Amino acid sequence: MDIEYDFTNDTLGNEKINKESYDKYQKKERFEKYLEYRLSSNNKKDPDNYSNKLQEVYKKKWDNIYLKTCKKDKNSVFSDTMTSVQTLISHFYIENNPDEWKKYKEKFECPNAKFPSAISMNNMMSKIEDYPNFQNIFLKEEKEYKDIVDLISLYHTIGNYIPVPRDFNSCRSGPGKSAIHDMFDLTLMRIYEYFVFKEENKEEAAYNTLKNLLHLTTKNEKNENIIQSTRLWLKQYETFENFVKKNYLQAYVEEDYTIKKEFTDIHNWNSPFPKDKNSYLKYFKLLKDAIKSRGKLILEN
């Protein structure tokens, strides 16, 4: 396995189930693989839950003591895809191509469409000649957009996965299907705050930080259990520095273990999306480099 191994190969391209489909999937281009993953309606195809190879990496590369609070069953742990490519490319496309997006919605008579849903992506692919800029971004590796294509290809690689406690995955990205905080540098900003408040013995502030991180505004037993499981997960690391080291997250922090300024200059928790096209392109490169660097660190450790 290398840092660019795509864990959807274990799920969408399952050799044991169908050798012909497996061979066909391996030959697909990077965006085609991504599209097939997005169009898949069966969540058994999500490597988070169904890649045995990913689980084996966790067992080999993570200290067992830190996996105990992430246990799903005796053979596996809960897993999280750290940064969602889908959310970012959706916002990037819509914000930078408003005329084309309007044209698309009018053409397919879907005025309330949120791009790119599985259906709209499929339609866009079949009618690609009508949308040259979309084609340039996602299907051609032109210099300006190469980092986007590279990021898509790294989406399901080891550098973008992390073991987490129960329900952390679904809660921290954002309410409903919006996933507005599904970027792991934003998650780290909140986790950093949590450790700072704990060091200062500001228990209420630390608790509220976890509530915000997990988007849990209603107080009930289920939400309290989610907060508690997250608290236990973080507690075992004792410090933010140790949390970073044990989860191979050095690519996201400065030498003093604050979040890298390159990330905080682009966005923050209250303004999660980059402000303009140049900021988006810079962010795509930062994420691509961080995922590759982290993947290398994991596999070489």
PDB file of C-alpha atoms in Angstrom:
ATOM      1  CA  MET A   1       0.000   0.000   0.000  1.00  0.00           C
ATOM      2  CA  ASP A   2       1.163   3.561  -0.744  1.00  0.00           C
ATOM      3  CA  ILE A   3      -0.120   7.014   0.203  1.00  0.00           C
ATOM      4  CA  GLU A   4      -2.332   7.164  -2.899  1.00  0.00           C
ATOM      5  CA  TYR A   5      -4.090   3.845  -2.321  1.00  0.00           C
ATOM      6  CA  ASP A   6      -7.845   4.445  -2.743  1.00  0.00           C
ATOM      7  CA  PHE A   7      -9.869   2.544  -0.114  1.00  0.00           C
ATOM      8  CA  THR A   8     -12.949   2.541  -2.357  1.00  0.00           C
ATOM      9  CA  ASN A   9     -11.052  -0.209  -4.198  1.00  0.00           C
ATOM     10  CA  ASP A  10     -12.022  -2.429  -1.247  1.00  0.00           C
ATOM     11  CA  THR A  11     -15.704  -1.585  -1.431  1.00  0.00           C
ATOM     12  CA  LEU A  12     -16.834  -0.432  -4.869  1.00  0.00           C
ATOM     13  CA  GLY A  13     -14.256  -2.620  -6.600  1.00  0.00           C
ATOM     14  CA  ASN A  14     -14.548  -5.854  -4.650  1.00  0.00           C
ATOM     15  CA  GLU A  15     -12.612  -8.558  -6.486  1.00  0.00           C
ATOM     16  CA  LYS A  16     -14.121 -11.423  -4.445  1.00  0.00           C
ATOM     17  CA  ILE A  17     -17.684 -10.418  -5.302  1.00  0.00           C
ATOM     18  CA  ASN A  18     -17.263  -9.655  -8.987  1.00  0.00           C
ATOM     19  CA  LYS A  19     -13.897  -9.956 -10.749  1.00  0.00           C
ATOM     20  CA  GLU A  20     -15.142  -8.263 -13.926  1.00  0.00           C
ATOM     21  CA  SER A  21     -16.501  -5.244 -12.036  1.00  0.00           C
ATOM     22  CA  TYR A  22     -13.324  -5.093  -9.965  1.00  0.00           C
ATOM     23  CA  ASP A  23     -11.067  -4.973 -13.030  1.00  0.00           C
ATOM     24  CA  LYS A  24     -13.299  -2.361 -14.653  1.00  0.00           C
ATOM     25  CA  TYR A  25     -13.255  -0.172 -11.539  1.00  0.00           C
ATOM     26  CA  GLN A  26      -9.446  -0.294 -11.237  1.00  0.00           C
ATOM     27  CA  LYS A  27      -9.121   1.116 -14.758  1.00  0.00           C
ATOM     28  CA  LYS A  28     -11.350   4.113 -14.135  1.00  0.00           C
ATOM     29  CA  GLU A  29      -9.874   7.592 -14.091  1.00  0.00           C
ATOM     30  CA  ARG A  30      -9.687   9.400 -10.762  1.00  0.00           C
ATOM     31  CA  PHE A  31     -12.761  11.581 -11.251  1.00  0.00           C
ATOM     32  CA  GLU A  32     -14.721   8.635 -12.653  1.00  0.00           C
ATOM     33  CA  LYS A  33     -13.995   6.679  -9.468  1.00  0.00           C
ATOM     34  CA  TYR A  34     -15.105   9.626  -7.397  1.00  0.00           C
ATOM     35  CA  LEU A  35     -18.295  10.022  -9.431  1.00  0.00           C
ATOM     36  CA  GLU A  36     -19.148   6.337  -9.079  1.00  0.00           C
ATOM     37  CA  TYR A  37     -18.639   6.627  -5.342  1.00  0.00           C
ATOM     38  CA  ARG A  38     -20.958   9.650  -5.202  1.00  0.00           C
ATOM     39  CA  LEU A  39     -23.620   7.902  -7.267  1.00  0.00           C
ATOM     40  CA  SER A  40     -23.510   4.814  -5.074  1.00  0.00           C
ATOM     41  CA  SER A  41     -26.727   4.576  -3.051  1.00  0.00           C
ATOM     42  CA  ASN A  42     -25.551   1.658  -0.927  1.00  0.00           C
ATOM     43  CA  ASN A  43     -23.680   2.966   2.109  1.00  0.00           C
ATOM     44  CA  LYS A  44     -21.943  -0.393   2.410  1.00  0.00           C
ATOM     45  CA  LYS A  45     -19.634   1.094  -0.177  1.00  0.00           C
ATOM     46  CA  ASP A  46     -18.293   3.634   2.301  1.00  0.00           C
ATOM     47  CA  PRO A  47     -14.703   2.707   3.289  1.00  0.00           C
ATOM     48  CA  ASP A  48     -15.268   4.335   6.686  1.00  0.00           C
ATOM     49  CA  ASN A  49     -17.389   1.348   7.618  1.00  0.00           C
ATOM     50  CA  TYR A  50     -16.487  -1.436   5.231  1.00  0.00           C
ATOM     51  CA  SER A  51     -12.810  -1.349   4.284  1.00  0.00           C
ATOM     52  CA  ASN A  52     -10.928  -4.140   6.055  1.00  0.00           C
ATOM     53  CA  LYS A  53      -7.625  -2.743   4.814  1.00  0.00           C
ATOM     54  CA  LEU A  54      -8.344   0.594   6.470  1.00  0.00           C
ATOM     55  CA  GLN A  55      -9.093  -1.181   9.745  1.00  0.00           C
ATOM     56  CA  GLU A  56      -5.809  -3.080   9.468  1.00  0.00           C
ATOM     57  CA  VAL A  57      -3.905   0.195   9.078  1.00  0.00           C
ATOM     58  CA  TYR A  58      -5.537   1.514  12.248  1.00  0.00           C
ATOM     59  CA  LYS A  59      -4.531  -1.618  14.177  1.00  0.00           C
ATOM     60  CA  LYS A  60      -0.931  -1.452  12.967  1.00  0.00           C
ATOM     61  CA  LYS A  61      -0.295   2.282  13.130  1.00  0.00           C
ATOM     62  CA  TRP A  62      -2.306   3.512  16.115  1.00  0.00           C
ATOM     63  CA  ASP A  63      -1.500   2.715  19.736  1.00  0.00           C
ATOM     64  CA  ASN A  64      -4.133   0.299  20.993  1.00  0.00           C
ATOM     65  CA  ILE A  65      -4.726   2.405  24.094  1.00  0.00           C
ATOM     66  CA  TYR A  66      -6.023   5.236  21.912  1.00  0.00           C
ATOM     67  CA  LEU A  67      -8.303   2.954  19.910  1.00  0.00           C
ATOM     68  CA  LYS A  68     -10.216   1.722  22.961  1.00  0.00           C
ATOM     69  CA  THR A  69     -12.497   4.759  23.039  1.00  0.00           C
ATOM     70  CA  CYS A  70     -13.172   4.330  19.302  1.00  0.00           C
ATOM     71  CA  LYS A  71     -14.233   0.673  19.422  1.00  0.00           C
ATOM     72  CA  LYS A  72     -17.132  -0.301  17.170  1.00  0.00           C
ATOM     73  CA  ASP A  73     -16.892  -4.015  17.886  1.00  0.00           C
ATOM     74  CA  LYS A  74     -14.117  -6.443  18.782  1.00  0.00           C
ATOM     75  CA  ASN A  75     -12.628  -6.267  15.280  1.00  0.00           C
ATOM     76  CA  SER A  76     -13.079  -2.643  14.236  1.00  0.00           C
ATOM     77  CA  VAL A  77     -13.174   1.007  15.275  1.00  0.00           C
ATOM     78  CA  PHE A  78     -15.313   3.917  14.187  1.00  0.00           C
ATOM     79  CA  SER A  79     -13.678   5.846  11.370  1.00  0.00           C
ATOM     80  CA  ASP A  80     -13.988   9.316   9.884  1.00  0.00           C
ATOM     81  CA  THR A  81     -13.151  10.762   6.481  1.00  0.00           C
ATOM     82  CA  MET A  82     -11.487  13.915   7.751  1.00  0.00           C
ATOM     83  CA  THR A  83     -12.254  16.477   5.040  1.00  0.00           C
ATOM     84  CA  SER A  84     -15.189  16.273   2.654  1.00  0.00           C
ATOM     85  CA  VAL A  85     -14.253  16.977  -0.941  1.00  0.00           C
ATOM     86  CA  GLN A  86     -17.911  16.982  -1.950  1.00  0.00           C
ATOM     87  CA  THR A  87     -18.857  20.005   0.156  1.00  0.00           C
ATOM     88  CA  LEU A  88     -15.870  22.045  -0.968  1.00  0.00           C
ATOM     89  CA  ILE A  89     -16.197  21.473  -4.704  1.00  0.00           C
ATOM     90  CA  SER A  90     -19.933  22.160  -4.501  1.00  0.00           C
ATOM     91  CA  HIS A  91     -19.408  25.576  -2.941  1.00  0.00           C
ATOM     92  CA  PHE A  92     -16.429  26.347  -5.131  1.00  0.00           C
ATOM     93  CA  TYR A  93     -18.346  25.593  -8.324  1.00  0.00           C
ATOM     94  CA  ILE A  94     -21.511  27.470  -7.385  1.00  0.00           C
ATOM     95  CA  GLU A  95     -19.739  30.557  -6.045  1.00  0.00           C
ATOM     96  CA  ASN A  96     -17.373  30.858  -9.006  1.00  0.00           C
ATOM     97  CA  ASN A  97     -19.765  29.848 -11.792  1.00  0.00           C
ATOM     98  CA  PRO A  98     -23.125  31.474 -10.944  1.00  0.00           C
ATOM     99  CA  ASP A  99     -24.203  31.892 -14.567  1.00  0.00           C
ATOM    100  CA  GLU A 100     -23.454  28.281 -15.475  1.00  0.00           C
ATOM    101  CA  TRP A 101     -25.141  27.088 -12.306  1.00  0.00           C
ATOM    102  CA  LYS A 102     -28.259  29.098 -13.168  1.00  0.00           C
ATOM    103  CA  LYS A 103     -28.178  27.681 -16.689  1.00  0.00           C
ATOM    104  CA  TYR A 104     -27.912  24.153 -15.333  1.00  0.00           C
ATOM    105  CA  LYS A 105     -30.904  24.535 -13.019  1.00  0.00           C
ATOM    106  CA  GLU A 106     -33.023  26.022 -15.794  1.00  0.00           C
ATOM    107  CA  LYS A 107     -32.024  23.294 -18.251  1.00  0.00           C
ATOM    108  CA  PHE A 108     -32.957  20.458 -15.922  1.00  0.00           C
ATOM    109  CA  GLU A 109     -35.902  22.307 -14.353  1.00  0.00           C
ATOM    110  CA  CYS A 110     -34.565  22.002 -10.816  1.00  0.00           C
ATOM    111  CA  PRO A 111     -34.633  25.548  -9.378  1.00  0.00           C
ATOM    112  CA  ASN A 112     -33.946  24.358  -5.823  1.00  0.00           C
ATOM    113  CA  ALA A 113     -31.104  21.991  -6.727  1.00  0.00           C
ATOM    114  CA  LYS A 114     -28.079  21.843  -4.471  1.00  0.00           C
ATOM    115  CA  PHE A 115     -25.116  20.972  -6.654  1.00  0.00           C
ATOM    116  CA  PRO A 116     -23.655  18.478  -6.995  1.00  0.00           C
ATOM    117  CA  SER A 117     -26.151  15.913  -5.826  1.00  0.00           C
ATOM    118  CA  ALA A 118     -25.819  12.412  -7.241  1.00  0.00           C
ATOM    119  CA  ILE A 119     -28.528  13.064  -9.854  1.00  0.00           C
ATOM    120  CA  SER A 120     -27.213  16.458 -10.907  1.00  0.00           C
ATOM    121  CA  MET A 121     -23.673  15.094 -11.204  1.00  0.00           C
ATOM    122  CA  ASN A 122     -24.902  12.295 -13.431  1.00  0.00           C
ATOM    123  CA  ASN A 123     -26.818  14.738 -15.623  1.00  0.00           C
ATOM    124  CA  MET A 124     -23.816  17.032 -15.756  1.00  0.00           C
ATOM    125  CA  MET A 125     -21.611  14.194 -16.935  1.00  0.00           C
ATOM    126  CA  SER A 126     -24.043  13.155 -19.660  1.00  0.00           C
ATOM    127  CA  LYS A 127     -24.426  16.742 -20.886  1.00  0.00           C
ATOM    128  CA  ILE A 128     -20.855  17.785 -20.306  1.00  0.00           C
ATOM    129  CA  GLU A 129     -20.501  19.594 -23.625  1.00  0.00           C
ATOM    130  CA  ASP A 130     -22.826  22.301 -22.304  1.00  0.00           C
ATOM    131  CA  TYR A 131     -20.632  23.048 -19.313  1.00  0.00           C
ATOM    132  CA  PRO A 132     -17.009  23.665 -20.400  1.00  0.00           C
ATOM    133  CA  ASN A 133     -15.870  25.193 -17.111  1.00  0.00           C
ATOM    134  CA  PHE A 134     -17.132  22.248 -15.103  1.00  0.00           C
ATOM    135  CA  GLN A 135     -15.276  19.979 -17.501  1.00  0.00           C
ATOM    136  CA  ASN A 136     -12.105  22.031 -17.115  1.00  0.00           C
ATOM    137  CA  ILE A 137     -12.220  21.822 -13.327  1.00  0.00           C
ATOM    138  CA  PHE A 138     -13.077  18.191 -12.839  1.00  0.00           C
ATOM    139  CA  LEU A 139     -12.204  16.273 -15.986  1.00  0.00           C
ATOM    140  CA  LYS A 140      -9.093  17.989 -17.311  1.00  0.00           C
ATOM    141  CA  GLU A 141      -5.928  18.461 -15.329  1.00  0.00           C
ATOM    142  CA  GLU A 142      -5.391  22.053 -16.390  1.00  0.00           C
ATOM    143  CA  LYS A 143      -2.735  23.835 -14.379  1.00  0.00           C
ATOM    144  CA  GLU A 144      -5.115  26.154 -12.521  1.00  0.00           C
ATOM    145  CA  TYR A 145      -7.278  23.287 -11.253  1.00  0.00           C
ATOM    146  CA  LYS A 146      -4.729  20.517 -10.852  1.00  0.00           C
ATOM    147  CA  ASP A 147      -4.844  20.739  -7.058  1.00  0.00           C
ATOM    148  CA  ILE A 148      -8.608  20.121  -7.113  1.00  0.00           C
ATOM    149  CA  VAL A 149      -8.188  17.002  -9.228  1.00  0.00           C
ATOM    150  CA  ASP A 150      -5.331  15.825  -7.002  1.00  0.00           C
ATOM    151  CA  LEU A 151      -7.410  16.426  -3.882  1.00  0.00           C
ATOM    152  CA  ILE A 152     -10.282  14.389  -5.326  1.00  0.00           C
ATOM    153  CA  SER A 153      -7.864  11.538  -6.010  1.00  0.00           C
ATOM    154  CA  LEU A 154      -6.602  11.669  -2.406  1.00  0.00           C
ATOM    155  CA  TYR A 155     -10.077  11.841  -0.838  1.00  0.00           C
ATOM    156  CA  HIS A 156     -10.194   8.148   0.092  1.00  0.00           C
ATOM    157  CA  THR A 157      -6.522   7.649   0.957  1.00  0.00           C
ATOM    158  CA  ILE A 158      -5.052   6.961   4.390  1.00  0.00           C
ATOM    159  CA  GLY A 159      -3.976  10.584   4.884  1.00  0.00           C
ATOM    160  CA  ASN A 160      -7.645  11.602   5.031  1.00  0.00           C
ATOM    161  CA  TYR A 161      -8.830   9.001   7.568  1.00  0.00           C
ATOM    162  CA  ILE A 162      -8.783   8.921  11.359  1.00  0.00           C
ATOM    163  CA  PRO A 163     -10.270   6.647  14.068  1.00  0.00           C
ATOM    164  CA  VAL A 164     -12.872   8.480  16.157  1.00  0.00           C
ATOM    165  CA  PRO A 165     -15.446   7.693  18.883  1.00  0.00           C
ATOM    166  CA  ARG A 166     -19.065   6.747  18.152  1.00  0.00           C
ATOM    167  CA  ASP A 167     -21.147   9.479  16.432  1.00  0.00           C
ATOM    168  CA  PHE A 168     -18.214  11.895  16.165  1.00  0.00           C
ATOM    169  CA  ASN A 169     -18.149  11.446  12.391  1.00  0.00           C
ATOM    170  CA  SER A 170     -21.758  12.412  11.766  1.00  0.00           C
ATOM    171  CA  CYS A 171     -21.950  15.174  14.374  1.00  0.00           C
ATOM    172  CA  ARG A 172     -18.841  17.261  13.807  1.00  0.00           C
ATOM    173  CA  SER A 173     -19.320  17.914  10.065  1.00  0.00           C
ATOM    174  CA  GLY A 174     -22.505  19.958  10.472  1.00  0.00           C
ATOM    175  CA  PRO A 175     -26.250  19.656  11.027  1.00  0.00           C
ATOM    176  CA  GLY A 176     -28.321  17.626   8.604  1.00  0.00           C
ATOM    177  CA  LYS A 177     -26.659  17.171   5.234  1.00  0.00           C
ATOM    178  CA  SER A 178     -25.050  20.607   5.093  1.00  0.00           C
ATOM    179  CA  ALA A 179     -21.605  19.441   6.275  1.00  0.00           C
ATOM    180  CA  ILE A 180     -20.452  23.050   6.511  1.00  0.00           C
ATOM    181  CA  HIS A 181     -17.676  22.184   8.973  1.00  0.00           C
ATOM    182  CA  ASP A 182     -16.556  18.943   7.341  1.00  0.00           C
ATOM    183  CA  MET A 183     -12.946  20.098   7.099  1.00  0.00           C
ATOM    184  CA  PHE A 184     -10.545  18.701   9.638  1.00  0.00           C
ATOM    185  CA  ASP A 185      -8.474  21.825  10.180  1.00  0.00           C
ATOM    186  CA  LEU A 186     -11.692  23.432  11.493  1.00  0.00           C
ATOM    187  CA  THR A 187     -12.214  20.428  13.759  1.00  0.00           C
ATOM    188  CA  LEU A 188      -8.667  20.824  15.053  1.00  0.00           C
ATOM    189  CA  MET A 189      -9.314  24.486  15.824  1.00  0.00           C
ATOM    190  CA  ARG A 190     -12.119  23.428  18.183  1.00  0.00           C
ATOM    191  CA  ILE A 191     -10.119  20.574  19.691  1.00  0.00           C
ATOM    192  CA  TYR A 192      -7.229  22.965  20.313  1.00  0.00           C
ATOM    193  CA  GLU A 193      -9.630  25.313  22.123  1.00  0.00           C
ATOM    194  CA  TYR A 194     -10.890  22.420  24.210  1.00  0.00           C
ATOM    195  CA  PHE A 195      -7.405  21.527  25.449  1.00  0.00           C
ATOM    196  CA  VAL A 196      -6.618  25.189  26.209  1.00  0.00           C
ATOM    197  CA  PHE A 197      -9.761  25.500  28.331  1.00  0.00           C
ATOM    198  CA  LYS A 198      -8.966  22.241  30.117  1.00  0.00           C
ATOM    199  CA  GLU A 199      -5.455  23.461  30.971  1.00  0.00           C
ATOM    200  CA  GLU A 200      -6.985  26.638  32.376  1.00  0.00           C
ATOM    201  CA  ASN A 201      -9.532  24.609  34.391  1.00  0.00           C
ATOM    202  CA  LYS A 202     -12.394  26.287  32.533  1.00  0.00           C
ATOM    203  CA  GLU A 203     -14.640  23.238  32.530  1.00  0.00           C
ATOM    204  CA  GLU A 204     -17.799  24.971  31.334  1.00  0.00           C
ATOM    205  CA  ALA A 205     -15.991  26.591  28.427  1.00  0.00           C
ATOM    206  CA  ALA A 206     -14.427  23.233  27.498  1.00  0.00           C
ATOM    207  CA  TYR A 207     -17.850  21.567  27.617  1.00  0.00           C
ATOM    208  CA  ASN A 208     -19.399  24.292  25.433  1.00  0.00           C
ATOM    209  CA  THR A 209     -16.561  23.910  22.924  1.00  0.00           C
ATOM    210  CA  LEU A 210     -17.423  20.229  22.536  1.00  0.00           C
ATOM    211  CA  LYS A 211     -21.104  21.098  22.133  1.00  0.00           C
ATOM    212  CA  ASN A 212     -20.203  23.530  19.356  1.00  0.00           C
ATOM    213  CA  LEU A 213     -17.798  21.113  17.725  1.00  0.00           C
ATOM    214  CA  LEU A 214     -20.486  18.413  17.648  1.00  0.00           C
ATOM    215  CA  HIS A 215     -23.382  20.758  16.800  1.00  0.00           C
ATOM    216  CA  LEU A 216     -25.373  19.475  19.786  1.00  0.00           C
ATOM    217  CA  THR A 217     -27.651  22.315  20.840  1.00  0.00           C
ATOM    218  CA  THR A 218     -30.334  20.220  22.547  1.00  0.00           C
ATOM    219  CA  LYS A 219     -29.629  18.759  25.950  1.00  0.00           C
ATOM    220  CA  ASN A 220     -30.799  15.156  26.156  1.00  0.00           C
ATOM    221  CA  GLU A 221     -29.382  11.779  27.112  1.00  0.00           C
ATOM    222  CA  LYS A 222     -28.249  10.837  23.619  1.00  0.00           C
ATOM    223  CA  ASN A 223     -26.386  14.103  23.061  1.00  0.00           C
ATOM    224  CA  GLU A 224     -24.810  13.966  26.494  1.00  0.00           C
ATOM    225  CA  ASN A 225     -23.530  10.462  25.717  1.00  0.00           C
ATOM    226  CA  ILE A 226     -21.956  11.713  22.487  1.00  0.00           C
ATOM    227  CA  ILE A 227     -20.249  14.579  24.312  1.00  0.00           C
ATOM    228  CA  GLN A 228     -19.059  12.201  27.023  1.00  0.00           C
ATOM    229  CA  SER A 229     -17.591   9.707  24.540  1.00  0.00           C
ATOM    230  CA  THR A 230     -15.756  12.543  22.777  1.00  0.00           C
ATOM    231  CA  ARG A 231     -14.503  13.861  26.113  1.00  0.00           C
ATOM    232  CA  LEU A 232     -13.148  10.419  27.064  1.00  0.00           C
ATOM    233  CA  TRP A 233     -11.459  10.111  23.680  1.00  0.00           C
ATOM    234  CA  LEU A 234      -9.678  13.443  24.100  1.00  0.00           C
ATOM    235  CA  LYS A 235      -8.905  12.932  27.795  1.00  0.00           C
ATOM    236  CA  GLN A 236      -6.631   9.969  27.171  1.00  0.00           C
ATOM    237  CA  TYR A 237      -4.241  12.138  25.132  1.00  0.00           C
ATOM    238  CA  GLU A 238      -3.816  14.603  28.029  1.00  0.00           C
ATOM    239  CA  THR A 239      -2.438  17.385  25.793  1.00  0.00           C
ATOM    240  CA  PHE A 240      -3.150  18.768  22.339  1.00  0.00           C
ATOM    241  CA  GLU A 241       0.457  18.107  21.354  1.00  0.00           C
ATOM    242  CA  ASN A 242       0.059  14.436  22.178  1.00  0.00           C
ATOM    243  CA  PHE A 243      -3.278  14.310  20.332  1.00  0.00           C
ATOM    244  CA  VAL A 244      -1.551  15.682  17.226  1.00  0.00           C
ATOM    245  CA  LYS A 245       1.416  13.324  17.459  1.00  0.00           C
ATOM    246  CA  LYS A 246      -0.572  10.151  18.111  1.00  0.00           C
ATOM    247  CA  ASN A 247      -2.951  10.897  15.233  1.00  0.00           C
ATOM    248  CA  TYR A 248      -0.216  11.972  12.783  1.00  0.00           C
ATOM    249  CA  LEU A 249      -1.664  15.482  12.426  1.00  0.00           C
ATOM    250  CA  GLN A 250       1.584  17.460  12.294  1.00  0.00           C
ATOM    251  CA  ALA A 251       0.808  18.748   8.791  1.00  0.00           C
ATOM    252  CA  TYR A 252      -1.948  20.913  10.264  1.00  0.00           C
ATOM    253  CA  VAL A 253       0.031  22.629  13.037  1.00  0.00           C
ATOM    254  CA  GLU A 254       2.957  24.977  13.556  1.00  0.00           C
ATOM    255  CA  GLU A 255       6.090  24.009  15.489  1.00  0.00           C
ATOM    256  CA  ASP A 256       4.456  25.327  18.676  1.00  0.00           C
ATOM    257  CA  TYR A 257       1.379  23.154  18.016  1.00  0.00           C
ATOM    258  CA  THR A 258      -0.999  25.967  17.172  1.00  0.00           C
ATOM    259  CA  ILE A 259      -3.072  25.549  13.996  1.00  0.00           C
ATOM    260  CA  LYS A 260      -1.080  26.583  10.919  1.00  0.00           C
ATOM    261  CA  LYS A 261      -1.608  30.207   9.968  1.00  0.00           C
ATOM    262  CA  GLU A 262      -2.120  29.216   6.321  1.00  0.00           C
ATOM    263  CA  PHE A 263      -5.358  27.530   7.378  1.00  0.00           C
ATOM    264  CA  THR A 264      -6.589  30.167   9.836  1.00  0.00           C
ATOM    265  CA  ASP A 265      -5.945  32.940   7.286  1.00  0.00           C
ATOM    266  CA  ILE A 266      -8.360  31.274   4.872  1.00  0.00           C
ATOM    267  CA  HIS A 267     -11.312  30.475   7.131  1.00  0.00           C
ATOM    268  CA  ASN A 268     -12.533  29.807  10.645  1.00  0.00           C
ATOM    269  CA  TRP A 269     -15.410  28.079  12.422  1.00  0.00           C
ATOM    270  CA  ASN A 270     -17.798  31.006  11.967  1.00  0.00           C
ATOM    271  CA  SER A 271     -16.840  31.513   8.304  1.00  0.00           C
ATOM    272  CA  PRO A 272     -16.028  27.977   7.151  1.00  0.00           C
ATOM    273  CA  PHE A 273     -15.699  28.519   3.405  1.00  0.00           C
ATOM    274  CA  PRO A 274     -12.891  30.416   1.660  1.00  0.00           C
ATOM    275  CA  LYS A 275     -13.867  33.960   0.680  1.00  0.00           C
ATOM    276  CA  ASP A 276     -12.853  33.999  -3.000  1.00  0.00           C
ATOM    277  CA  LYS A 277     -11.517  31.905  -5.866  1.00  0.00           C
ATOM    278  CA  ASN A 278      -7.850  32.410  -4.991  1.00  0.00           C
ATOM    279  CA  SER A 279      -8.499  31.426  -1.387  1.00  0.00           C
ATOM    280  CA  TYR A 280     -10.275  28.275  -2.546  1.00  0.00           C
ATOM    281  CA  LEU A 281      -7.414  27.311  -4.821  1.00  0.00           C
ATOM    282  CA  LYS A 282      -4.894  27.944  -2.054  1.00  0.00           C
ATOM    283  CA  TYR A 283      -6.980  25.859   0.338  1.00  0.00           C
ATOM    284  CA  PHE A 284      -7.222  22.949  -2.104  1.00  0.00           C
ATOM    285  CA  LYS A 285      -3.419  22.893  -2.334  1.00  0.00           C
ATOM    286  CA  LEU A 286      -3.017  23.099   1.458  1.00  0.00           C
ATOM    287  CA  LEU A 287      -5.367  20.162   1.928  1.00  0.00           C
ATOM    288  CA  LYS A 288      -3.736  18.117  -0.822  1.00  0.00           C
ATOM    289  CA  ASP A 289      -0.281  18.653   0.652  1.00  0.00           C
ATOM    290  CA  ALA A 290      -1.483  17.948   4.205  1.00  0.00           C
ATOM    291  CA  ILE A 291      -3.178  14.675   3.206  1.00  0.00           C
ATOM    292  CA  LYS A 292      -0.102  13.474   1.286  1.00  0.00           C
ATOM    293  CA  SER A 293       2.263  14.472   4.074  1.00  0.00           C
ATOM    294  CA  ARG A 294       0.125  12.812   6.719  1.00  0.00           C
ATOM    295  CA  GLY A 295      -0.281   9.655   4.646  1.00  0.00           C
ATOM    296  CA  LYS A 296       3.479   9.373   4.263  1.00  0.00           C
ATOM    297  CA  LEU A 297       3.964   9.883   7.999  1.00  0.00           C
ATOM    298  CA  ILE A 298       1.436   7.167   8.851  1.00  0.00           C
ATOM    299  CA  LEU A 299       2.836   4.547   6.499  1.00  0.00           C
ATOM    300  CA  GLU A 300       6.501   5.241   7.300  1.00  0.00           C
ATOM    301  CA  ASN A 301       6.077   5.371  11.067  1.00  0.00           C
TER     302      ASN A 301
END
